[in-house]
mmCIF file of C-alpha atoms and ligand atoms in Angstrom:
data_model
loop_
_atom_site.group_PDB
_atom_site.id
_atom_site.type_symbol
_atom_site.label_atom_id
_atom_site.label_comp_id
_atom_site.label_asym_id
_atom_site.label_seq_id
_atom_site.Cartn_x
_atom_site.Cartn_y
_atom_site.Cartn_z
ATOM 1 C CA UNK A 1 78.896 69.593 42.294
ATOM 2 C CA UNK A 2 81.274 72.263 43.585
ATOM 3 C CA UNK A 3 80.594 75.892 42.796
ATOM 4 C CA UNK A 4 83.356 76.329 40.194
ATOM 5 C CA UNK A 5 82.053 73.280 38.373
ATOM 6 C CA UNK A 6 78.538 74.757 38.295
ATOM 7 C CA UNK A 7 79.924 78.001 36.833
ATOM 8 C CA UNK A 8 81.954 76.091 34.254
ATOM 9 C CA UNK A 9 79.103 73.804 33.343
ATOM 10 C CA UNK A 10 76.457 76.476 32.834
ATOM 11 C CA UNK A 11 75.979 77.372 29.223
ATOM 12 C CA UNK A 12 72.887 78.489 27.350
ATOM 13 C CA UNK A 13 70.989 75.371 26.309
ATOM 14 C CA UNK A 14 68.658 75.666 23.323
ATOM 15 C CA UNK A 15 67.942 72.023 22.630
ATOM 16 C CA UNK A 16 65.966 69.996 25.156
ATOM 17 C CA UNK A 17 65.082 66.374 25.835
ATOM 18 C CA UNK A 18 61.356 65.605 26.149
ATOM 19 C CA UNK A 19 61.852 64.522 29.799
ATOM 20 C CA UNK A 20 59.812 66.813 32.046
ATOM 21 C CA UNK A 21 61.231 68.824 34.925
ATOM 22 C CA UNK A 22 59.993 67.268 38.169
ATOM 23 C CA UNK A 23 57.888 69.303 40.589
ATOM 24 C CA UNK A 24 60.537 68.979 43.291
ATOM 25 C CA UNK A 25 63.181 70.273 40.863
ATOM 26 C CA UNK A 26 60.968 73.227 40.012
ATOM 27 C CA UNK A 27 60.471 73.901 43.720
ATOM 28 C CA UNK A 28 64.229 73.758 44.362
ATOM 29 C CA UNK A 29 64.759 76.251 41.529
ATOM 30 C CA UNK A 30 62.119 78.617 42.913
ATOM 31 C CA UNK A 31 63.590 78.287 46.402
ATOM 32 C CA UNK A 32 66.991 79.340 45.034
ATOM 33 C CA UNK A 33 65.344 82.500 43.706
ATOM 34 C CA UNK A 34 63.496 83.098 46.965
ATOM 35 C CA UNK A 35 66.824 83.182 48.832
ATOM 36 C CA UNK A 36 68.243 85.883 46.552
ATOM 37 C CA UNK A 37 69.053 89.331 47.910
ATOM 38 C CA UNK A 38 66.963 92.314 46.827
ATOM 39 C CA UNK A 39 67.163 96.060 47.397
ATOM 40 C CA UNK A 40 65.633 96.814 50.848
ATOM 41 C CA UNK A 41 64.651 93.132 50.859
ATOM 42 C CA UNK A 42 61.727 94.273 48.740
ATOM 43 C CA UNK A 43 61.422 90.889 46.945
ATOM 44 C CA UNK A 44 59.686 92.491 44.004
ATOM 45 C CA UNK A 45 60.094 89.371 41.862
ATOM 46 C CA UNK A 46 57.167 87.166 40.885
ATOM 47 C CA UNK A 47 57.356 84.163 38.581
ATOM 48 C CA UNK A 48 54.978 82.312 36.317
ATOM 49 C CA UNK A 49 56.067 78.696 35.765
ATOM 50 C CA UNK A 50 54.634 77.144 32.601
ATOM 51 C CA UNK A 51 54.854 73.433 31.827
ATOM 52 C CA UNK A 52 51.878 73.059 29.504
ATOM 53 C CA UNK A 53 53.480 72.344 26.109
ATOM 54 C CA UNK A 54 50.666 73.884 24.108
ATOM 55 C CA UNK A 55 50.923 77.015 26.180
ATOM 56 C CA UNK A 56 54.683 77.222 25.660
ATOM 57 C CA UNK A 57 54.140 76.738 21.936
ATOM 58 C CA UNK A 58 51.521 79.488 21.908
ATOM 59 C CA UNK A 59 53.977 81.847 23.609
ATOM 60 C CA UNK A 60 56.638 80.897 21.089
ATOM 61 C CA UNK A 61 54.266 81.415 18.136
ATOM 62 C CA UNK A 62 52.648 84.628 19.320
ATOM 63 C CA UNK A 63 54.963 86.450 21.711
ATOM 64 C CA UNK A 64 58.384 86.353 20.096
ATOM 65 C CA UNK A 65 59.945 89.013 17.915
ATOM 66 C CA UNK A 66 61.535 88.976 14.458
ATOM 67 C CA UNK A 67 65.309 88.629 14.007
ATOM 68 C CA UNK A 68 65.668 86.350 17.083
ATOM 69 C CA UNK A 69 62.421 84.322 17.004
ATOM 70 C CA UNK A 70 63.634 81.802 19.662
ATOM 71 C CA UNK A 71 61.886 78.911 17.879
ATOM 72 C CA UNK A 72 63.871 76.357 19.893
ATOM 73 C CA UNK A 73 61.775 77.385 22.901
ATOM 74 C CA UNK A 74 58.952 75.118 21.671
ATOM 75 C CA UNK A 75 60.863 72.067 22.916
ATOM 76 C CA UNK A 76 61.430 73.406 26.413
ATOM 77 C CA UNK A 77 59.486 71.470 29.085
ATOM 78 C CA UNK A 78 59.484 74.432 31.464
ATOM 79 C CA UNK A 79 59.339 78.167 30.906
ATOM 80 C CA UNK A 80 59.721 80.543 33.829
ATOM 81 C CA UNK A 81 58.512 84.072 33.221
ATOM 82 C CA UNK A 82 60.280 86.650 35.387
ATOM 83 C CA UNK A 83 58.021 89.484 36.567
ATOM 84 C CA UNK A 84 58.445 92.453 38.885
ATOM 85 C CA UNK A 85 56.058 94.405 41.046
ATOM 86 C CA UNK A 86 56.599 98.088 40.305
ATOM 87 C CA UNK A 87 54.470 99.504 43.118
ATOM 88 C CA UNK A 88 56.841 98.762 46.017
ATOM 89 C CA UNK A 89 57.310 102.131 47.677
ATOM 90 C CA UNK A 90 60.914 101.667 48.942
ATOM 91 C CA UNK A 91 61.967 100.740 45.416
ATOM 92 C CA UNK A 92 60.168 103.645 43.798
ATOM 93 C CA UNK A 93 61.643 106.197 46.186
ATOM 94 C CA UNK A 94 65.116 104.669 45.829
ATOM 95 C CA UNK A 95 64.925 104.774 42.041
ATOM 96 C CA UNK A 96 63.755 108.390 42.068
ATOM 97 C CA UNK A 97 66.782 109.378 44.192
ATOM 98 C CA UNK A 98 69.523 107.335 42.543
ATOM 99 C CA UNK A 99 68.189 106.620 39.062
ATOM 100 C CA UNK A 100 68.897 102.926 39.558
ATOM 101 C CA UNK A 101 66.136 100.493 38.574
ATOM 102 C CA UNK A 102 66.485 98.167 41.558
ATOM 103 C CA UNK A 103 63.733 95.792 40.493
ATOM 104 C CA UNK A 104 65.713 94.891 37.372
ATOM 105 C CA UNK A 105 68.812 94.083 39.413
ATOM 106 C CA UNK A 106 66.744 92.056 41.886
ATOM 107 C CA UNK A 107 65.096 90.026 39.141
ATOM 108 C CA UNK A 108 68.439 89.384 37.441
ATOM 109 C CA UNK A 109 69.989 88.065 40.641
ATOM 110 C CA UNK A 110 67.002 85.883 41.508
ATOM 111 C CA UNK A 111 66.829 84.404 38.028
ATOM 112 C CA UNK A 112 70.556 83.703 37.915
ATOM 113 C CA UNK A 113 70.150 81.888 41.257
ATOM 114 C CA UNK A 114 67.582 79.760 39.415
ATOM 115 C CA UNK A 115 70.002 79.165 36.566
ATOM 116 C CA UNK A 116 72.774 78.021 38.904
ATOM 117 C CA UNK A 117 70.464 75.752 40.919
ATOM 118 C CA UNK A 118 69.085 74.224 37.721
ATOM 119 C CA UNK A 119 72.655 73.603 36.542
ATOM 120 C CA UNK A 120 73.443 71.850 39.807
ATOM 121 C CA UNK A 121 70.412 69.597 39.223
ATOM 122 C CA UNK A 122 71.733 68.642 35.770
ATOM 123 C CA UNK A 123 69.219 70.821 33.958
ATOM 124 C CA UNK A 124 69.975 73.215 31.122
ATOM 125 C CA UNK A 125 68.686 76.770 30.930
ATOM 126 C CA UNK A 126 68.593 79.687 28.562
ATOM 127 C CA UNK A 127 67.704 83.253 29.356
ATOM 128 C CA UNK A 128 65.239 84.859 26.969
ATOM 129 C CA UNK A 129 65.173 88.614 26.773
ATOM 130 C CA UNK A 130 63.976 89.069 23.209
ATOM 131 C CA UNK A 131 60.189 88.858 23.322
ATOM 132 C CA UNK A 132 57.062 90.949 23.089
ATOM 133 C CA UNK A 133 56.206 91.902 26.662
ATOM 134 C CA UNK A 134 52.647 93.033 25.883
ATOM 135 C CA UNK A 135 51.843 89.737 24.166
ATOM 136 C CA UNK A 136 53.259 87.722 27.076
ATOM 137 C CA UNK A 137 51.152 89.728 29.502
ATOM 138 C CA UNK A 138 48.065 89.256 27.383
ATOM 139 C CA UNK A 139 48.542 85.475 27.072
ATOM 140 C CA UNK A 140 49.310 84.984 30.777
ATOM 141 C CA UNK A 141 46.778 87.478 32.193
ATOM 142 C CA UNK A 142 49.569 89.459 33.841
ATOM 143 C CA UNK A 143 48.294 92.808 35.174
ATOM 144 C CA UNK A 144 49.393 96.032 33.442
ATOM 145 C CA UNK A 145 51.351 97.303 36.473
ATOM 146 C CA UNK A 146 53.578 94.192 36.497
ATOM 147 C CA UNK A 147 56.777 94.349 34.436
ATOM 148 C CA UNK A 148 58.003 91.280 32.555
ATOM 149 C CA UNK A 149 61.740 91.619 31.902
ATOM 150 C CA UNK A 150 63.055 88.131 31.284
ATOM 151 C CA UNK A 151 62.159 84.501 30.809
ATOM 152 C CA UNK A 152 64.034 81.302 31.415
ATOM 153 C CA UNK A 153 63.734 78.086 29.415
ATOM 154 C CA UNK A 154 64.569 75.040 31.537
ATOM 155 C CA UNK A 155 64.919 71.352 30.680
ATOM 156 C CA UNK A 156 67.250 68.428 30.301
ATOM 157 C CA UNK A 157 69.790 69.191 27.572
ATOM 158 C CA UNK A 158 69.438 67.057 24.459
ATOM 159 C CA UNK A 159 73.103 66.786 23.766
ATOM 160 C CA UNK A 160 76.112 67.297 25.948
ATOM 161 C CA UNK A 161 77.898 70.173 24.343
ATOM 162 C CA UNK A 162 81.403 71.257 25.209
ATOM 163 C CA UNK A 163 80.902 74.788 23.998
ATOM 164 C CA UNK A 164 83.938 77.025 23.912
ATOM 165 C CA UNK A 165 83.416 80.193 25.902
ATOM 166 C CA UNK A 166 83.705 83.436 24.061
ATOM 167 C CA UNK A 167 84.637 85.844 26.829
ATOM 168 C CA UNK A 168 86.702 88.998 27.050
ATOM 169 C CA UNK A 169 90.014 88.618 28.910
ATOM 170 C CA UNK A 170 90.065 89.708 32.576
ATOM 171 C CA UNK A 171 92.226 92.779 31.903
ATOM 172 C CA UNK A 172 89.542 94.125 29.549
ATOM 173 C CA UNK A 173 86.752 93.972 32.123
ATOM 174 C CA UNK A 174 88.383 95.078 35.387
ATOM 175 C CA UNK A 175 90.526 98.006 36.413
ATOM 176 C CA UNK A 176 92.582 98.537 39.583
ATOM 177 C CA UNK A 177 91.746 101.445 41.897
ATOM 178 C CA UNK A 178 90.693 103.797 39.079
ATOM 179 C CA UNK A 179 88.958 103.462 35.747
ATOM 180 C CA UNK A 180 91.469 102.698 33.009
ATOM 181 C CA UNK A 181 94.277 101.445 35.280
ATOM 182 C CA UNK A 182 95.404 97.883 34.614
ATOM 183 C CA UNK A 183 94.647 95.205 37.151
ATOM 184 C CA UNK A 184 97.398 94.791 39.785
ATOM 185 C CA UNK A 185 97.830 91.460 41.530
ATOM 186 C CA UNK A 186 100.344 92.109 44.339
ATOM 187 C CA UNK A 187 99.272 89.582 46.950
HETATM 188 C C1 FMN B 1 69.322 89.085 29.708
HETATM 189 C C2 FMN B 1 69.630 87.986 28.697
HETATM 190 C C3 FMN B 1 68.796 87.847 27.605
HETATM 191 C C4 FMN B 1 69.034 86.815 26.675
HETATM 192 N N1 FMN B 1 68.132 86.634 25.659
HETATM 193 C C5 FMN B 1 68.302 85.580 24.822
HETATM 194 C C6 FMN B 1 67.317 85.292 23.828
HETATM 195 O O1 FMN B 1 66.290 85.963 23.690
HETATM 196 N N2 FMN B 1 67.541 84.225 23.010
HETATM 197 C C7 FMN B 1 68.645 83.428 23.118
HETATM 198 O O2 FMN B 1 68.756 82.458 22.361
HETATM 199 N N3 FMN B 1 69.600 83.682 24.064
HETATM 200 C C8 FMN B 1 69.451 84.721 24.922
HETATM 201 N N4 FMN B 1 70.377 84.959 25.909
HETATM 202 C C9 FMN B 1 71.537 84.056 26.053
HETATM 203 C C10 FMN B 1 72.835 84.726 25.592
HETATM 204 O O3 FMN B 1 72.844 84.761 24.194
HETATM 205 C C11 FMN B 1 74.040 83.915 26.156
HETATM 206 O O4 FMN B 1 74.009 83.964 27.554
HETATM 207 C C12 FMN B 1 75.380 84.450 25.661
HETATM 208 O O5 FMN B 1 75.505 84.286 24.266
HETATM 209 C C13 FMN B 1 76.561 83.732 26.325
HETATM 210 O O6 FMN B 1 76.535 82.347 26.088
HETATM 211 P P1 FMN B 1 76.441 81.289 27.292
HETATM 212 O O7 FMN B 1 75.187 81.608 28.104
HETATM 213 O O8 FMN B 1 76.317 79.933 26.648
HETATM 214 O O9 FMN B 1 77.654 81.413 28.149
HETATM 215 C C14 FMN B 1 70.172 85.970 26.839
HETATM 216 C C15 FMN B 1 71.001 86.138 27.945
HETATM 217 C C16 FMN B 1 70.737 87.136 28.868
HETATM 218 C C17 FMN B 1 71.629 87.236 30.086
#
């Protein structure tokens, strides 16, 4: 699958087949994350991969939040919980100087690598950012000093959906040279 096709094909999948994700697919997904860049190569990301259905159901029942309860997650054969180590000294100093939370950027890149690799393997994914972090940590025995910022549901999509993308036009999201100046395409 060429790269443009992977980008086109990736959509959030919230309905999964019961077919499990193979161990070698999971490993390929983790490897894609491992190759991701990170600030100062600090590699602050850590992941918990959950395939036990009852465990996933428990997370869905006990660690979601109202308004967006993410009930569809119960069908997912694999849930990857994205964690960050907060005690990496280069990161902490960097953040104090610039105000940028590097570990969040690093985790986002690594997890999107996972998403793209999973898409290449024919798997569907959906990011989950609406959950109760304390509950997740309690259920998974994640230490207090570890931050959980995102999760990823992974599995074979139940139906092939040709979802229409709802995206802002290019001229709304990019400026040329200075903020507010329209994009110029001279070459
Ligand atoms: C950081 C992040 C958190 C998200 N959290 C959720 C979530 O909790 N539940 C959900 O159903 N979708 C969630 N999504 C998926 C977005 O709703 C989805 O990416 C967006 O609507 C665009 O649709 P597409 O992914 O199909 O292109 C999240 C996406 C991101 C990047």
